XYZ file of C-alpha atoms in Angstrom:
581
model
C 3.183 -7.268 29.166
C 0.605 -9.359 31.282
C -2.396 -11.436 30.282
C -4.770 -8.753 29.319
C -7.592 -7.723 31.951
C -11.234 -6.902 31.549
C -10.840 -3.346 32.073
C -13.433 -2.766 34.972
C -10.801 -1.885 37.682
C -10.611 1.479 39.286
C -9.240 3.258 36.295
C -12.579 3.087 34.060
C -14.733 5.263 35.406
C -13.824 7.927 33.930
C -12.752 11.779 35.349
C -15.449 13.444 34.609
C -13.942 16.200 32.523
C -15.066 17.073 29.197
C -14.022 19.432 26.723
C -16.807 22.372 26.291
C -18.634 21.676 23.425
C -22.028 21.859 22.278
C -24.448 18.891 22.324
C -24.694 16.341 19.229
C -26.780 17.602 17.300
C -26.995 13.861 14.980
C -26.178 10.790 15.665
C -24.654 7.502 13.762
C -24.774 4.043 15.241
C -22.024 1.610 14.517
C -20.412 -1.435 15.839
C -16.920 0.023 15.627
C -15.813 3.405 15.312
C -12.270 4.106 13.977
C -10.819 7.324 14.379
C -7.762 8.159 11.969
C -7.076 6.967 9.254
C -3.403 5.819 8.956
C -2.221 2.446 8.205
C -3.410 1.379 11.758
C -6.719 2.884 11.510
C -7.621 1.597 8.074
C -6.016 -1.525 8.568
C -8.465 -2.358 11.477
C -11.587 -0.863 9.730
C -11.004 -2.965 6.866
C -10.856 -6.098 8.636
C -13.751 -5.493 10.957
C -15.603 -4.170 8.113
C -14.516 -7.714 6.038
C -15.919 -9.755 9.268
C -19.508 -8.189 8.645
C -19.380 -5.454 11.593
C -20.752 -1.992 10.990
C -17.826 -0.024 10.664
C -17.064 3.985 10.670
C -14.101 5.872 10.142
C -13.969 9.022 11.270
C -10.653 10.961 10.455
C -9.334 14.612 10.910
C -8.856 16.178 7.268
C -9.310 13.759 4.776
C -8.696 9.942 4.963
C -5.405 9.903 3.327
C -3.923 13.360 5.093
C -2.575 11.013 7.811
C 1.143 10.686 9.495
C 1.344 7.407 7.657
C 1.414 9.396 4.336
C 4.663 11.135 5.022
C 6.499 7.989 5.948
C 9.451 7.945 4.099
C 11.679 5.669 5.272
C 9.548 2.177 4.740
C 7.983 -0.271 6.952
C 10.406 -3.158 8.982
C 10.028 -6.574 8.845
C 12.304 -10.174 8.140
C 11.565 -10.505 4.611
C 15.065 -10.824 3.323
C 17.282 -13.923 2.973
C 19.406 -14.487 5.827
C 16.742 -12.336 8.353
C 15.129 -13.531 10.928
C 12.943 -12.446 13.079
C 15.028 -13.035 16.054
C 17.616 -10.506 14.528
C 14.995 -8.158 14.050
C 13.562 -8.588 17.917
C 17.463 -8.199 19.148
C 17.660 -4.672 17.402
C 14.614 -3.710 18.738
C 15.470 -4.284 22.283
C 18.740 -2.719 22.103
C 17.051 0.202 20.345
C 14.375 0.283 23.658
C 17.098 0.537 26.064
C 15.937 -1.585 28.439
C 12.293 -0.653 28.582
C 10.554 -3.102 25.581
C 8.223 -5.447 26.786
C 9.927 -8.586 24.856
C 6.149 -10.361 24.646
C 5.255 -7.360 22.085
C 8.160 -7.189 20.306
C 8.457 -11.013 19.732
C 4.348 -10.700 18.039
C 6.080 -7.872 16.528
C 8.215 -9.484 14.252
C 6.761 -12.648 14.184
C 3.470 -11.584 13.065
C 5.025 -9.061 11.069
C 6.743 -10.243 7.816
C 2.964 -11.950 7.342
C 1.452 -8.605 7.598
C 3.695 -7.103 5.307
C 2.359 -9.275 2.968
C -1.528 -8.899 3.535
C -0.792 -5.208 3.129
C 0.817 -6.298 -0.388
C -2.236 -8.216 -0.564
C -4.557 -5.389 -0.363
C -2.832 -3.596 -3.157
C 0.833 -1.704 -1.775
C 3.580 -2.176 -4.231
C 6.736 -2.142 -2.477
C 10.454 -1.093 -4.793
C 11.196 -4.736 -5.983
C 15.079 -5.471 -7.991
C 15.039 -5.469 -11.627
C 17.070 -8.456 -11.548
C 15.342 -10.953 -8.705
C 11.681 -9.111 -8.884
C 11.927 -9.444 -5.062
C 11.529 -6.829 -2.949
C 14.616 -4.303 -2.160
C 15.302 -3.981 1.538
C 17.529 -1.526 2.648
C 18.775 -0.761 5.900
C 18.469 2.253 8.987
C 19.689 3.217 12.471
C 19.886 0.449 14.157
C 19.580 -2.688 12.032
C 22.243 -4.988 11.328
C 20.433 -6.130 8.475
C 18.713 -4.709 5.365
C 15.227 -5.622 6.125
C 12.706 -1.800 5.215
C 10.931 -2.523 2.709
C 10.052 1.003 0.244
C 8.038 1.961 -2.543
C 8.498 4.417 -5.139
C 11.911 5.478 -3.359
C 11.185 7.414 -0.389
C 7.493 7.601 -0.430
C 6.453 4.372 1.833
C 3.900 5.811 3.956
C 2.001 7.206 0.813
C 1.978 4.535 -1.455
C 0.856 2.648 1.846
C -1.902 5.217 2.297
C -2.965 5.212 -1.057
C -3.991 1.503 -1.117
C -5.939 1.175 1.793
C -7.983 4.631 1.160
C -8.543 2.859 -2.466
C -9.801 -0.596 -0.127
C -11.842 1.349 2.017
C -13.423 3.176 -0.656
C -13.897 0.048 -2.411
C -15.199 -1.713 0.448
C -18.286 0.699 1.373
C -16.809 1.378 4.898
C -18.849 4.826 5.943
C -16.142 7.140 6.440
C -16.987 10.745 8.405
C -13.863 13.531 6.935
C -12.482 16.264 8.207
C -13.853 15.192 11.781
C -11.658 16.060 14.841
C -13.065 14.134 17.770
C -13.980 15.630 20.942
C -14.641 12.802 23.787
C -15.573 9.331 24.561
C -18.822 8.238 25.132
C -19.482 5.801 28.441
C -22.313 4.576 30.203
C -22.746 4.321 33.644
C -20.011 1.644 34.359
C -17.516 3.576 32.143
C -17.729 1.482 29.004
C -17.242 2.612 25.757
C -20.223 3.760 23.967
C -19.629 6.014 21.157
C -17.378 9.295 20.926
C -18.338 12.777 20.035
C -16.846 14.680 17.379
C -17.269 17.518 15.591
C -17.586 18.291 11.806
C -15.606 21.028 10.170
C -17.326 22.587 7.341
C -19.791 21.380 4.896
C -20.286 17.600 4.613
C -23.035 14.987 4.862
C -22.516 16.201 8.835
C -21.635 19.217 10.339
C -20.845 20.396 13.775
C -20.699 18.287 16.992
C -22.264 15.061 16.462
C -22.076 11.406 17.711
C -21.325 7.879 16.733
C -22.773 5.374 18.945
C -20.463 2.079 19.344
C -19.550 -0.004 21.979
C -16.366 -0.439 20.650
C -13.739 2.328 19.640
C -10.550 2.350 17.832
C -8.310 4.396 19.022
C -5.459 5.577 15.869
C -5.145 9.115 15.975
C -1.338 9.300 15.249
C 1.007 11.172 17.623
C 1.587 14.710 19.310
C 4.569 16.031 17.690
C 2.969 19.997 17.104
C 3.449 19.939 21.105
C 7.183 21.553 20.159
C 7.920 24.394 17.827
C 9.459 22.039 15.007
C 8.163 19.000 14.619
C 8.098 16.347 11.366
C 4.668 15.689 11.861
C 1.924 17.237 10.459
C -0.683 20.040 11.742
C -3.504 17.353 13.207
C -0.615 16.107 14.975
C -2.193 17.693 17.824
C -2.502 15.023 20.809
C -6.270 14.262 20.685
C -6.208 11.008 21.168
C -3.855 10.771 24.216
C -6.073 13.875 25.215
C -9.514 11.953 24.771
C -8.150 8.380 26.842
C -6.652 10.507 29.600
C -10.299 12.401 29.674
C -11.813 8.950 29.626
C -9.802 7.734 32.882
C -7.634 5.813 30.692
C -3.789 5.511 31.538
C -0.654 6.599 29.560
C 2.966 5.396 30.076
C 6.366 6.698 28.509
C 5.276 10.356 27.427
C 8.752 11.186 28.174
C 10.010 9.433 25.575
C 9.806 11.356 22.247
C 12.102 10.549 19.756
C 13.828 13.512 18.271
C 14.666 12.222 14.642
C 18.248 13.072 14.030
C 18.074 14.530 10.580
C 15.331 16.814 10.056
C 15.892 19.506 7.064
C 17.140 22.968 8.544
C 15.393 25.988 7.736
C 16.183 28.122 10.266
C 15.820 29.302 14.285
C 12.525 30.465 14.384
C 10.977 27.993 11.733
C 8.233 26.261 13.181
C 5.002 24.002 12.236
C 5.866 20.801 9.877
C 9.324 20.761 8.912
C 10.468 18.373 5.920
C 12.056 14.975 7.149
C 15.678 13.907 5.824
C 15.123 9.680 6.008
C 17.004 7.455 7.762
C 17.165 6.028 4.534
C 19.562 8.305 3.609
C 22.377 7.327 5.553
C 21.900 3.745 5.149
C 22.021 3.912 1.943
C 25.852 5.534 3.197
C 25.243 9.685 3.987
C 27.239 10.433 6.456
C 27.178 13.265 8.984
C 29.711 15.924 8.947
C 30.651 19.490 10.926
C 30.792 22.241 8.893
C 34.691 20.951 8.478
C 33.645 18.246 6.764
C 34.482 15.932 9.742
C 32.254 12.747 10.738
C 32.021 13.543 14.143
C 30.059 10.236 14.874
C 32.641 7.830 13.713
C 33.713 6.169 16.918
C 31.370 7.060 19.123
C 29.505 4.024 18.250
C 29.829 0.933 15.851
C 26.676 1.566 13.368
C 28.199 5.304 13.349
C 26.058 7.511 11.743
C 23.601 3.912 11.118
C 23.428 4.060 15.930
C 19.890 4.261 16.903
C 18.444 8.047 16.578
C 18.512 8.976 20.391
C 22.628 8.309 20.231
C 22.611 10.099 16.660
C 20.429 13.004 18.073
C 22.784 13.140 21.085
C 25.821 12.993 18.699
C 24.799 16.026 16.769
C 23.649 17.811 19.685
C 26.443 17.131 21.240
C 28.621 18.628 18.093
C 26.599 21.765 17.845
C 27.147 22.779 21.585
C 30.697 22.006 21.278
C 30.663 24.259 18.047
C 28.177 26.887 19.165
C 26.887 25.968 15.531
C 22.796 25.259 14.959
C 23.181 22.515 12.532
C 25.214 19.860 11.166
C 25.545 18.551 7.961
C 24.380 15.482 5.905
C 26.464 15.178 3.509
C 25.260 12.654 0.119
C 27.070 14.374 -2.730
C 28.590 10.863 -3.956
C 25.433 9.378 -4.711
C 25.271 11.484 -7.666
C 22.023 12.710 -9.506
C 20.755 9.359 -11.106
C 20.507 8.215 -7.480
C 19.156 11.129 -6.170
C 15.926 11.280 -8.535
C 15.463 7.347 -8.589
C 15.652 6.626 -4.318
C 14.860 9.708 -3.200
C 12.586 12.118 -5.248
C 10.803 13.067 -2.622
C 13.708 14.927 -0.453
C 15.438 15.273 -2.942
C 12.043 17.632 -4.480
C 11.580 19.212 -0.968
C 15.641 20.062 -0.365
C 15.891 22.114 -3.660
C 12.486 24.035 -2.949
C 13.951 25.432 0.355
C 17.319 25.985 -2.273
C 19.918 23.217 -1.613
C 20.822 20.887 -3.784
C 21.917 17.879 -2.391
C 23.619 16.752 -5.891
C 25.937 19.172 -5.269
C 26.027 20.485 -1.769
C 25.386 18.685 2.205
C 22.188 19.303 3.782
C 21.655 21.486 6.633
C 20.021 19.282 9.441
C 19.174 19.643 12.946
C 17.050 17.271 15.631
C 13.505 17.880 15.546
C 10.214 15.778 17.649
C 9.511 13.088 15.560
C 7.688 10.690 17.163
C 5.935 9.631 20.789
C 6.934 6.290 21.822
C 4.689 6.333 24.659
C 1.073 6.665 24.388
C -2.099 5.010 25.601
C -1.338 2.053 27.553
C -2.694 -1.170 25.757
C -2.661 -5.124 26.144
C -1.164 -7.416 23.243
C -4.524 -7.249 22.239
C -4.547 -3.301 21.900
C -7.292 -2.877 25.045
C -6.742 -0.125 26.966
C -7.484 0.405 30.973
C -11.109 1.686 29.601
C -13.706 -1.126 28.672
C -14.301 -0.946 24.680
C -11.603 1.985 24.479
C -9.006 -0.007 22.377
C -5.278 2.053 20.974
C -3.005 1.038 18.294
C -0.186 3.242 16.308
C 1.161 5.804 17.067
C -1.334 7.200 19.627
C -0.762 3.772 21.878
C 1.798 2.439 24.116
C 1.946 -1.420 23.069
C 5.241 -2.077 25.197
C 7.276 -2.407 21.448
C 9.158 1.358 21.339
C 10.371 0.861 25.028
C 12.751 4.341 25.209
C 13.425 4.829 21.551
C 11.521 3.206 18.500
C 13.526 1.090 16.101
C 13.521 2.910 12.824
C 10.426 1.712 10.776
C 9.183 -0.469 13.235
C 6.328 2.214 13.621
C 3.983 0.995 10.346
C 4.826 -2.258 11.174
C 3.266 -1.865 15.070
C 0.308 -0.310 13.213
C -0.406 -3.025 11.056
C 0.315 -5.889 13.581
C -2.065 -4.336 16.309
C -4.508 -2.701 13.973
C -4.811 -7.101 12.942
C -5.331 -7.881 16.466
C -7.447 -5.439 17.536
C -9.669 -6.673 15.161
C -9.518 -9.886 15.683
C -10.147 -9.044 19.307
C -13.131 -7.535 18.561
C -14.833 -9.938 15.867
C -13.924 -13.087 18.202
C -15.034 -11.343 21.496
C -17.210 -8.147 20.831
C -17.543 -5.284 23.937
C -20.768 -5.552 25.500
C -23.349 -2.563 24.333
C -25.404 -0.496 26.933
C -26.483 1.909 24.835
C -25.938 5.790 24.400
C -23.520 6.874 26.603
C -24.262 9.232 29.391
C -23.929 13.120 29.220
C -20.948 14.785 31.741
C -20.890 18.580 31.565
C -17.783 19.773 30.842
C -15.980 20.537 33.871
C -12.221 21.831 32.491
C -11.690 25.320 30.769
C -10.450 25.291 27.336
C -7.070 27.547 26.488
C -7.629 30.026 23.814
C -6.322 29.571 20.426
C -2.838 31.808 20.665
C -2.037 29.112 23.408
C -0.676 27.115 21.007
C 2.352 28.790 20.292
C 2.859 29.276 23.944
C 2.989 25.778 24.626
C 4.979 25.273 21.821
C 7.806 27.756 22.557
C 6.968 26.562 26.642
C 8.339 22.581 25.411
C 10.614 23.561 22.784
C 13.011 25.205 25.155
C 11.996 23.040 28.616
C 11.551 19.831 27.093
C 13.337 19.397 24.233
C 16.096 17.290 23.069
C 18.380 18.558 25.968
C 15.999 18.534 29.591
C 17.272 19.247 32.641
C 15.343 19.498 36.281
C 15.775 23.417 35.788
C 14.039 23.433 32.263
C 11.582 21.094 32.919
C 10.682 23.255 36.123
C 10.196 26.293 34.302
C 8.617 24.012 31.446
C 6.479 22.809 34.655
C 5.763 26.221 36.325
C 4.400 27.598 32.494
C 2.259 25.230 31.494
C 0.416 25.275 35.013
C 0.274 28.936 34.554
C -1.954 28.315 31.272
C -4.054 25.986 33.011
C -4.784 27.533 36.284
C -5.526 31.409 34.745
C -8.513 29.522 32.131
C -9.373 27.525 35.510
C -9.822 30.462 37.448
C -11.761 32.113 35.280
C -13.730 29.177 34.387
C -14.965 28.367 38.095
C -14.699 32.513 39.205
C -16.214 34.124 36.377
C -17.934 31.142 34.495
C -15.845 32.085 31.263
C -13.712 30.176 29.084
C -12.654 30.561 25.408
C -15.531 29.793 22.364
C -15.339 25.852 21.966
C -14.064 25.417 18.265
C -11.447 23.399 16.315
C -8.466 25.488 17.645
C -9.460 25.766 21.057
C -10.156 22.360 21.509
C -6.667 21.439 20.142
C -4.632 24.113 22.242
C -6.126 22.106 24.787
C -5.768 19.016 23.723
C -1.699 20.082 23.568
C -1.559 21.574 26.788
C -3.214 18.597 28.297
C -0.771 16.333 27.047
C 2.423 18.761 27.359
C 1.700 19.073 30.728
C 2.000 14.899 31.310
C 5.032 14.566 29.252
C 6.592 17.002 31.676
C 5.577 15.285 34.767
C 6.978 12.536 33.320
C 10.176 13.615 32.506
C 10.516 15.284 36.065
C 10.212 12.476 37.545
C 12.584 9.816 35.335
C 15.743 11.671 36.782
C 17.974 9.518 34.705
C 19.150 9.517 30.882
C 17.628 6.803 28.550
C 16.666 6.391 24.731
C 15.272 9.129 24.000
C 15.324 10.978 27.322
C 18.355 13.031 27.904
C 18.468 14.928 31.095
C 21.693 16.843 31.376
C 21.717 16.716 35.285
C 21.613 12.960 35.430
C 23.742 11.641 31.926
C 23.689 8.313 33.065
C 21.439 5.445 32.552
C 19.694 3.617 35.711
C 18.418 0.255 35.876
C 18.375 0.321 39.674
C 16.188 3.136 40.083
C 14.718 3.788 36.547
C 14.266 0.282 34.148
C 10.441 0.349 35.317
C 7.403 2.753 33.043
C 5.325 5.673 34.848
C 2.093 5.717 34.114
C -0.110 8.477 34.761
C -3.878 8.913 34.555
C -6.009 12.232 35.237
C -7.283 11.899 39.004
C -10.788 11.215 39.167
C -11.327 13.122 42.289
C -9.318 16.232 41.947
C -9.115 17.396 38.727
C -6.450 19.546 38.735
C -4.027 16.301 39.637
C -1.618 14.240 37.622
C -1.166 10.539 39.264
C 2.136 9.155 38.117
C 2.979 5.939 39.267
C 6.001 3.984 38.919
C 5.295 0.279 37.441
C 7.415 -2.556 39.450
C 9.305 -3.973 37.228
C 10.128 -2.947 33.043
C 7.083 -4.717 32.150
C 3.571 -3.691 32.622
C 1.007 -5.003 34.673
C -2.656 -6.137 33.151
C -4.614 -3.373 31.427
C -7.514 -5.032 33.679
C -5.723 -3.573 36.862
C -5.156 0.208 36.212
C -2.501 1.114 38.553
C -4.230 2.617 41.408
C -1.587 4.421 43.648
C -1.836 8.185 44.133
C 1.670 10.185 43.676
C -0.319 13.976 42.118
C 2.525 15.942 40.135
């Protein structure tokens, strides 16, 4: 990734597209507003507040309800004897399938161990060895060493969330809970001036309001709800990516959606958040088998069940196709009851609640949408192409993950880049220019029921297996939803009633269109993007990123621009080559 820029290029002036919403009825002033309350958002907030910056945290549900609390496996860092950041870097680059930004990965793995130690100092308690007192480390897919620190057996995210929430509360940081962020406020030059948001239900504030601040940190998590089955919570509707696109920011690599290979299979019609069976279960010796008990991953990769996630997901899907089945099995009966109860109590309880006992029977599993490797394009300080707008965590594309995230690198990325963003704001605060200029809404809202149609379209056409035909069908169906709503708005002045469900459906349609447009363009198979009609990796033509933005002149167009190389250009010079999809 190149030297950070100033963010004053052609993409910084915004698109003029905003969600239909009432005018803000209340306002709060701050130096920094953090949108999201996972590991990335709360880490950034704590660091900014500690430096004396007036910090406000806005979160869609409660402070501890984000994606972080659902992280089971742990956090990866070179903390063990014999392990080094260089080895961690090598494993990350391999998993990323040629599209990781080496400079970003090097920052992650070198700054990561100390960032974990600072997290521990904040109050997070990791599992330790009874004999040595040292942090217990386990192994997950793609890692050649044990470097995954965990807490509560398989409740790492919940412990990290607990520690950070308590620290935020003790620091007295102002928080606005149950608030859906709507749009970025910008001044006449396109610089960040805060956000508009809607607070749901009763509270200190209610309805649509604004937080005025020259620095906005997006830490809104993922967009897994764009698919029917996902490990993401219901709040993960791509709000941060959609907001950034409407503000004129660039996003990249959205086609690389990681489907976690081992999600508890609840039936072909299961929808919404599905129980995750952590990769750490395989790290401790569980193995994948078909209905006949055959270990089908052996011989497919040197690490077998511990290969990178894209390889395991593909292995499962191929076996399912060959046998005409809807799931495979994860067998860990040899663990015994004591190990299940002590090491994986959360997973054990989830399985038993659905009538499956891992102690005595294999667990039915199938891939489900899990993590967005792409997102809002940033530099090494978390700056986006919009001045004053930062992004970290799953909403961001820092260059760390490339075409496929290495297991348990996500929590570490949130920590490291949140700290870097806070340091950038502290040492070089964005220039503020007062409240943003109101921009009339110009795009249509989707009706609430469109959410389920979008999920069906995406699951059928842009899931684990993709092809030119499936993606064309998906693109046409998504465009149909958009065109119908746009026609009603332009010809009749009608749009769906503004509200949480219609805003979420509109955000989901926005990110779905971008994902499909990028997946159509990437005519190869790489990482977690699997094109059946282009089954091979093509470094000559496709070892590069696809950067997408909304056109500022043609409000229906998605501008898709390939980078020249596998490295991103500076965020100070947004890509301007218009290739509408």
